[in-house]
CSV table of C-alpha atoms and ligand atoms in Angstrom, one decimal:
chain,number,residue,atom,x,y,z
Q,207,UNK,CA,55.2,126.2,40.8
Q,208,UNK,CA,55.8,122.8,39.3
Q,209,UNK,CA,53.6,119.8,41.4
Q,210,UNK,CA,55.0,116.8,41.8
Q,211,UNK,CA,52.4,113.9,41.9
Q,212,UNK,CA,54.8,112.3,44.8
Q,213,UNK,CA,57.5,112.9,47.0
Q,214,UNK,CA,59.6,110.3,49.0
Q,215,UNK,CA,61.6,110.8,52.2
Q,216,UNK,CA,63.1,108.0,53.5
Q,217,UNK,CA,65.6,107.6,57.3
Q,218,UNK,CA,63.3,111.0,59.0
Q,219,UNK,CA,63.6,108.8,61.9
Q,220,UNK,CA,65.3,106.6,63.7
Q,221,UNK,CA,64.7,102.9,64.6
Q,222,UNK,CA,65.6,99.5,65.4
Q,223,UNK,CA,66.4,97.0,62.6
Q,224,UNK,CA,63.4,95.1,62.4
Q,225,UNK,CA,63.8,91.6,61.8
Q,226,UNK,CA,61.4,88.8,62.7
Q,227,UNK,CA,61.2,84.8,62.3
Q,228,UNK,CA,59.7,83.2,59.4
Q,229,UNK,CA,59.7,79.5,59.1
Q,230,UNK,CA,63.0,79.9,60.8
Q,231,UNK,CA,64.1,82.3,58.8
Q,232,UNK,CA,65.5,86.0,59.4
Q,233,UNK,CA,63.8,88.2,57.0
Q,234,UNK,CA,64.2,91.7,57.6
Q,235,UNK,CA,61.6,94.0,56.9
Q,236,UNK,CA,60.6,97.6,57.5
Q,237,UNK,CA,57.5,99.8,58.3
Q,238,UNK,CA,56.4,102.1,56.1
Q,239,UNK,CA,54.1,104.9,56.3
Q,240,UNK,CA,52.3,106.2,53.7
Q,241,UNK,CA,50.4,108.8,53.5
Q,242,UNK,CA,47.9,109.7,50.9
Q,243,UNK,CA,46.7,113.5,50.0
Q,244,UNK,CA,44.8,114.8,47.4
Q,245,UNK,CA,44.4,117.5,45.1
Q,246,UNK,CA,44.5,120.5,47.6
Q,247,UNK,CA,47.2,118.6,49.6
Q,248,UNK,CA,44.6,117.7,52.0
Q,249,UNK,CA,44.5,114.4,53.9
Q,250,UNK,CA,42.5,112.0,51.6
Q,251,UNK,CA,40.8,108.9,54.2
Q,252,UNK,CA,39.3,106.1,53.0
Q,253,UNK,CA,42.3,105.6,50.0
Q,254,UNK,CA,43.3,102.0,49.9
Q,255,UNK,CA,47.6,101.4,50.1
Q,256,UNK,CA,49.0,98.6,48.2
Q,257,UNK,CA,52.3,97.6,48.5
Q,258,UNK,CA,54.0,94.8,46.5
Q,259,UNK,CA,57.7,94.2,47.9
Q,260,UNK,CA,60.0,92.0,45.6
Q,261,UNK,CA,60.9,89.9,48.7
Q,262,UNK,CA,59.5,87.4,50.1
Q,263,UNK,CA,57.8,87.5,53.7
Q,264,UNK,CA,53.9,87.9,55.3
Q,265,UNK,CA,53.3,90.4,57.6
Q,266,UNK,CA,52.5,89.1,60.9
Q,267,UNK,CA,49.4,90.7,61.1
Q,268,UNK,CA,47.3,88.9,58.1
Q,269,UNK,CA,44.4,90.5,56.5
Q,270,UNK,CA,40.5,90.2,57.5
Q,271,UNK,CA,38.7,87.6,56.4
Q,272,UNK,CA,35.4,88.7,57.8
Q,273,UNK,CA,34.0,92.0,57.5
Q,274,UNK,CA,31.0,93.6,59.2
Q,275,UNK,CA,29.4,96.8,56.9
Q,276,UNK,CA,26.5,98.5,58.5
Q,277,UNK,CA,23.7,100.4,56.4
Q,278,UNK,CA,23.0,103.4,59.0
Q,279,UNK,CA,21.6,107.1,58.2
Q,280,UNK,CA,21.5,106.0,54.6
Q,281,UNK,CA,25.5,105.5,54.8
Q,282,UNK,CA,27.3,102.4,54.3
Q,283,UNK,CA,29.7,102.3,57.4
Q,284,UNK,CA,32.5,102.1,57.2
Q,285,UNK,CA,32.9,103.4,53.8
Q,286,UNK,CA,35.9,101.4,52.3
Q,287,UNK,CA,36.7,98.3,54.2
Q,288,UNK,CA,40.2,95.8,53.4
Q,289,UNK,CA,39.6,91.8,53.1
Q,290,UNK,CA,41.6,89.2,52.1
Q,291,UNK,CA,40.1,87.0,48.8
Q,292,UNK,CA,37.9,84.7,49.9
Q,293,UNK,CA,36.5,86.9,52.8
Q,294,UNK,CA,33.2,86.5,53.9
Q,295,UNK,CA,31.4,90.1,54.7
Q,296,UNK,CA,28.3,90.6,56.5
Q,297,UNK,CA,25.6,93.8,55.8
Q,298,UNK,CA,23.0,94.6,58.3
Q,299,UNK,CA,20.8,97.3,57.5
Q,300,UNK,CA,20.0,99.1,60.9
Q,301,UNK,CA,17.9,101.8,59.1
Q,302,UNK,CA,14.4,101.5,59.6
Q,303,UNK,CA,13.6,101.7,55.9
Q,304,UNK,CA,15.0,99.7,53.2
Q,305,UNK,CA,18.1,99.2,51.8
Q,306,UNK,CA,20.0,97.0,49.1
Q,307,UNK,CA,23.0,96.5,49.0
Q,308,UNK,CA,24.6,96.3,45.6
Q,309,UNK,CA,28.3,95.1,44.5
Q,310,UNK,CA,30.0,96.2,41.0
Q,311,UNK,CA,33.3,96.2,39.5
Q,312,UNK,CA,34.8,100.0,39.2
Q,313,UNK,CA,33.2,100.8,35.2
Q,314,UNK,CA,30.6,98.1,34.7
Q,315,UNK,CA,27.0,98.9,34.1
Q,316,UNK,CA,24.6,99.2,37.5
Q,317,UNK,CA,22.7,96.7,37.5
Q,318,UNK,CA,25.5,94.2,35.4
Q,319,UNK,CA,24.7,90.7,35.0
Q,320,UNK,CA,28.1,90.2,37.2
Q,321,UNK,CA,27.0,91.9,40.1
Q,322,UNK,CA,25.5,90.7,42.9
Q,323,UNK,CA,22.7,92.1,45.2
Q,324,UNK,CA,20.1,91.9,47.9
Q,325,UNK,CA,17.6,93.8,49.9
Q,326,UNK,CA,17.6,94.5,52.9
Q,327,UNK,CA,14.6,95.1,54.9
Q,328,UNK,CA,14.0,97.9,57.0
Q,329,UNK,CA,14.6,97.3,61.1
Q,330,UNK,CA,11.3,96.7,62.9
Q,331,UNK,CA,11.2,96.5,66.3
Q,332,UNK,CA,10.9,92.5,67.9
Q,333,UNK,CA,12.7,91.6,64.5
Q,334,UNK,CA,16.3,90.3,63.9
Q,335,UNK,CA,17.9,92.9,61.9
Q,336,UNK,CA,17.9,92.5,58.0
Q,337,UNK,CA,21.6,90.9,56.7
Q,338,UNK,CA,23.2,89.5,53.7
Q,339,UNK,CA,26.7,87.6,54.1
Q,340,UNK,CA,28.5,87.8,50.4
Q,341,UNK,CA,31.4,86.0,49.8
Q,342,UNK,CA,34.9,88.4,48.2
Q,343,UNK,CA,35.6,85.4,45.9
Q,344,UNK,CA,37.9,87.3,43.6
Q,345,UNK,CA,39.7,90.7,43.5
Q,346,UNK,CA,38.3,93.0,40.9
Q,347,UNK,CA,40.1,94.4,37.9
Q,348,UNK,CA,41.5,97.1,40.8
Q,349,UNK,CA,40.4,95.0,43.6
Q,350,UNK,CA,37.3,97.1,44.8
Q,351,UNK,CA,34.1,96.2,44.6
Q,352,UNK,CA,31.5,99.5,44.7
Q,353,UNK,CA,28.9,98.9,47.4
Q,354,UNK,CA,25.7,101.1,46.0
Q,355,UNK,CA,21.6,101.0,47.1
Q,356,UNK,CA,19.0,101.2,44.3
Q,357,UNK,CA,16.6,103.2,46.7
Q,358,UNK,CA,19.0,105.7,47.5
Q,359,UNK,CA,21.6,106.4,44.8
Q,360,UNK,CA,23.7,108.5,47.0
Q,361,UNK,CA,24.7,105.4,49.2
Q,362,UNK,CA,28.3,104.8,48.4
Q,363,UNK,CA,31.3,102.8,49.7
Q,364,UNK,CA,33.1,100.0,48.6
Q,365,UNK,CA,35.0,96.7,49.4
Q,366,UNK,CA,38.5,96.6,48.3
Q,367,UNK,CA,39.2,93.4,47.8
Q,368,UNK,CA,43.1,92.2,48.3
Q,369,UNK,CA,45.9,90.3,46.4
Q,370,UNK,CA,48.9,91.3,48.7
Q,371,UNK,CA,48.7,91.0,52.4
Q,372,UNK,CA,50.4,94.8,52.9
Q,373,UNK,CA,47.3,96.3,52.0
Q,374,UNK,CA,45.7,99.2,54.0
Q,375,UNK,CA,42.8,102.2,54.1
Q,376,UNK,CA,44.1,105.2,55.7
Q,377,UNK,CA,42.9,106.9,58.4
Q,378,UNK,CA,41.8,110.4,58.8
Q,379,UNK,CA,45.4,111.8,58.5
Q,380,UNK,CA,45.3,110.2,55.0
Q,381,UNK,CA,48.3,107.7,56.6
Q,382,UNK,CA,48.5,104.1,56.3
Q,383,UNK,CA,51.3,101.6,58.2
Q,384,UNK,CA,52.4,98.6,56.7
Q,385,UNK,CA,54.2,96.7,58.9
Q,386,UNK,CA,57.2,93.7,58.1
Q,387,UNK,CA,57.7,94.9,54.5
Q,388,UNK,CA,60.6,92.8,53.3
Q,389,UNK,CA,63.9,95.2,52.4
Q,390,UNK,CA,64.4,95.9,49.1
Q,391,UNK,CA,62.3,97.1,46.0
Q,392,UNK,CA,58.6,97.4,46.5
Q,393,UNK,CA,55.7,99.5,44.5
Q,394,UNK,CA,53.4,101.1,45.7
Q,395,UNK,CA,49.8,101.5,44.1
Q,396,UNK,CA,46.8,103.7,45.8
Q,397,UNK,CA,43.0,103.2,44.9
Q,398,UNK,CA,40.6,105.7,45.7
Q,399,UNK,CA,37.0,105.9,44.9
Q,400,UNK,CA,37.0,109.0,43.3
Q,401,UNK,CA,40.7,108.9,41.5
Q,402,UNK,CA,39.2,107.4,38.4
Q,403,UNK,CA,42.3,107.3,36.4
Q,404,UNK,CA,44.4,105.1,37.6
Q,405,UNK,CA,48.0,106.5,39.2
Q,406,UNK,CA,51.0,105.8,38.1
Q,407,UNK,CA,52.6,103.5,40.6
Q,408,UNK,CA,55.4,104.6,43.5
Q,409,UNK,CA,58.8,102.2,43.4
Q,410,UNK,CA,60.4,102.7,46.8
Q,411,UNK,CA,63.1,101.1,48.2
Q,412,UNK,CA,62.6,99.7,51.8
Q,413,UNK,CA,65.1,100.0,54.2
Q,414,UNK,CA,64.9,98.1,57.9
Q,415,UNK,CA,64.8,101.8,59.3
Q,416,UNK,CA,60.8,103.4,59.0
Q,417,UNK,CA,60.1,105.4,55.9
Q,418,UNK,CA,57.6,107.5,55.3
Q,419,UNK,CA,56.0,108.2,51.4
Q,420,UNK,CA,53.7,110.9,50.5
Q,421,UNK,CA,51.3,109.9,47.6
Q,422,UNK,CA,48.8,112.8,46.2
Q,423,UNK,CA,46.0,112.1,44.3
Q,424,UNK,CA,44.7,114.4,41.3
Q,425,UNK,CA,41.0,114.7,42.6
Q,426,UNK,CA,39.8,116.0,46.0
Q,427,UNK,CA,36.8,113.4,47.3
Q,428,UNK,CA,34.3,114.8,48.7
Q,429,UNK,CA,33.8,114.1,52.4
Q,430,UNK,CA,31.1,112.8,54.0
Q,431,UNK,CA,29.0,114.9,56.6
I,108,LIG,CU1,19.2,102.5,50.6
């Protein structure tokens, strides 16, 4: 049986043309739900959705541009969280041991001179809990920044760090919704942690009524417990 990497489906259902007021301007734009599976055709969470329309327009729901990531049972929760350049995110480490948290660009060294790091102490009762506030100055070459610990090296997660405002993780369906997509051409990109080769990306065409695209990765993650 021959696998295709993607399939599209677009006008399943039914809906009202949306169409919404930009500087007093109509711009019509559709939702679009993606989902993302992987290998196995299993939902894939924690994959980040980009889409890049050809029109012009801004969701009216902009992205965050603060972030709370919480070290807890030696897990970085949540594992993958979506900020807006610039965005300032906060760690705590509510573990009563130590932590650090340590940012990389996907394929540079641990420990790169371009990284940036901190520890984080251990929780002790009667004592403010241990935080760091970094500062998402610049998307990465893919816009994710790894989030790692050099006690524990299977702490994992990561910051993705985004140029366009339809950008979104998926849930545990594997589905994302981006909202007030302007009509018209768009591409779709997906990052996942573990898809190390980069995907080729999706061109849709997006129509006022909801469409729904089905992206599948080559790798199956592995879940966390
Ligand atoms: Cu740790």
């Amino acid at each position: 049986m021959t696998m295709h990497p993607a399939r599209l489906f677009f006008g399943k259902k039914v809906a009202a043309s949306a169409a919404f007021f930009v500087a007093g301007v109509t711009v019509h734009a559709g939702t679009l739900e993606v989902q993302v599976l992987d290998r196995d055709g299993k939902p894939a969470p924690d994959s980040v959705v980009i889409v890049l329309p050809s029109g012009k327009g801004q969701p009216r729901t902009p992205l965050p541009m603060t972030a709370v990531v919480n070290q807890e049972k030696q897990q970085f929760t949540p594992a993958v969280t979506v900020v807006g350049v610039g965005a300032k995110v906060r760690f705590a480490n509510s573990d009563p041991w130590n932590h650090h948290v340590r940012l990389s660009t996907p394929g540079s060294a641990v420990g790169a001179s371009d990284g940036q790091s901190a520890l984080l102490e251990g929780k002790q009762e009667g004592k403010t809990t241990s935080a760091a506030v970094f500062t998402m100055d610049k998307p990465g070459a893919v816009g994710a920044a790894l989030l790692g610990c050099f006690i524990h090296s299977r702490m994992g997660g990561a910051i993705y760090v985004a140029d366009s405002p339809w950008t979104a993780k998926t849930n545990s369906e594997g589905t994302a919704v981006l909202e007030d997509v302007p009509e018209g051409a768009a591409t779709i990109k997906i990052w996942n942690a573990a898809q190390l080769v980069e995907k080729a990306p999706l061109l849709v065409n997006v129509q006022s009524a909801p469409g729904k695209v089905i992206f599948q990765l080559d790798v199956a993650p592995r879940r966390r417990s």
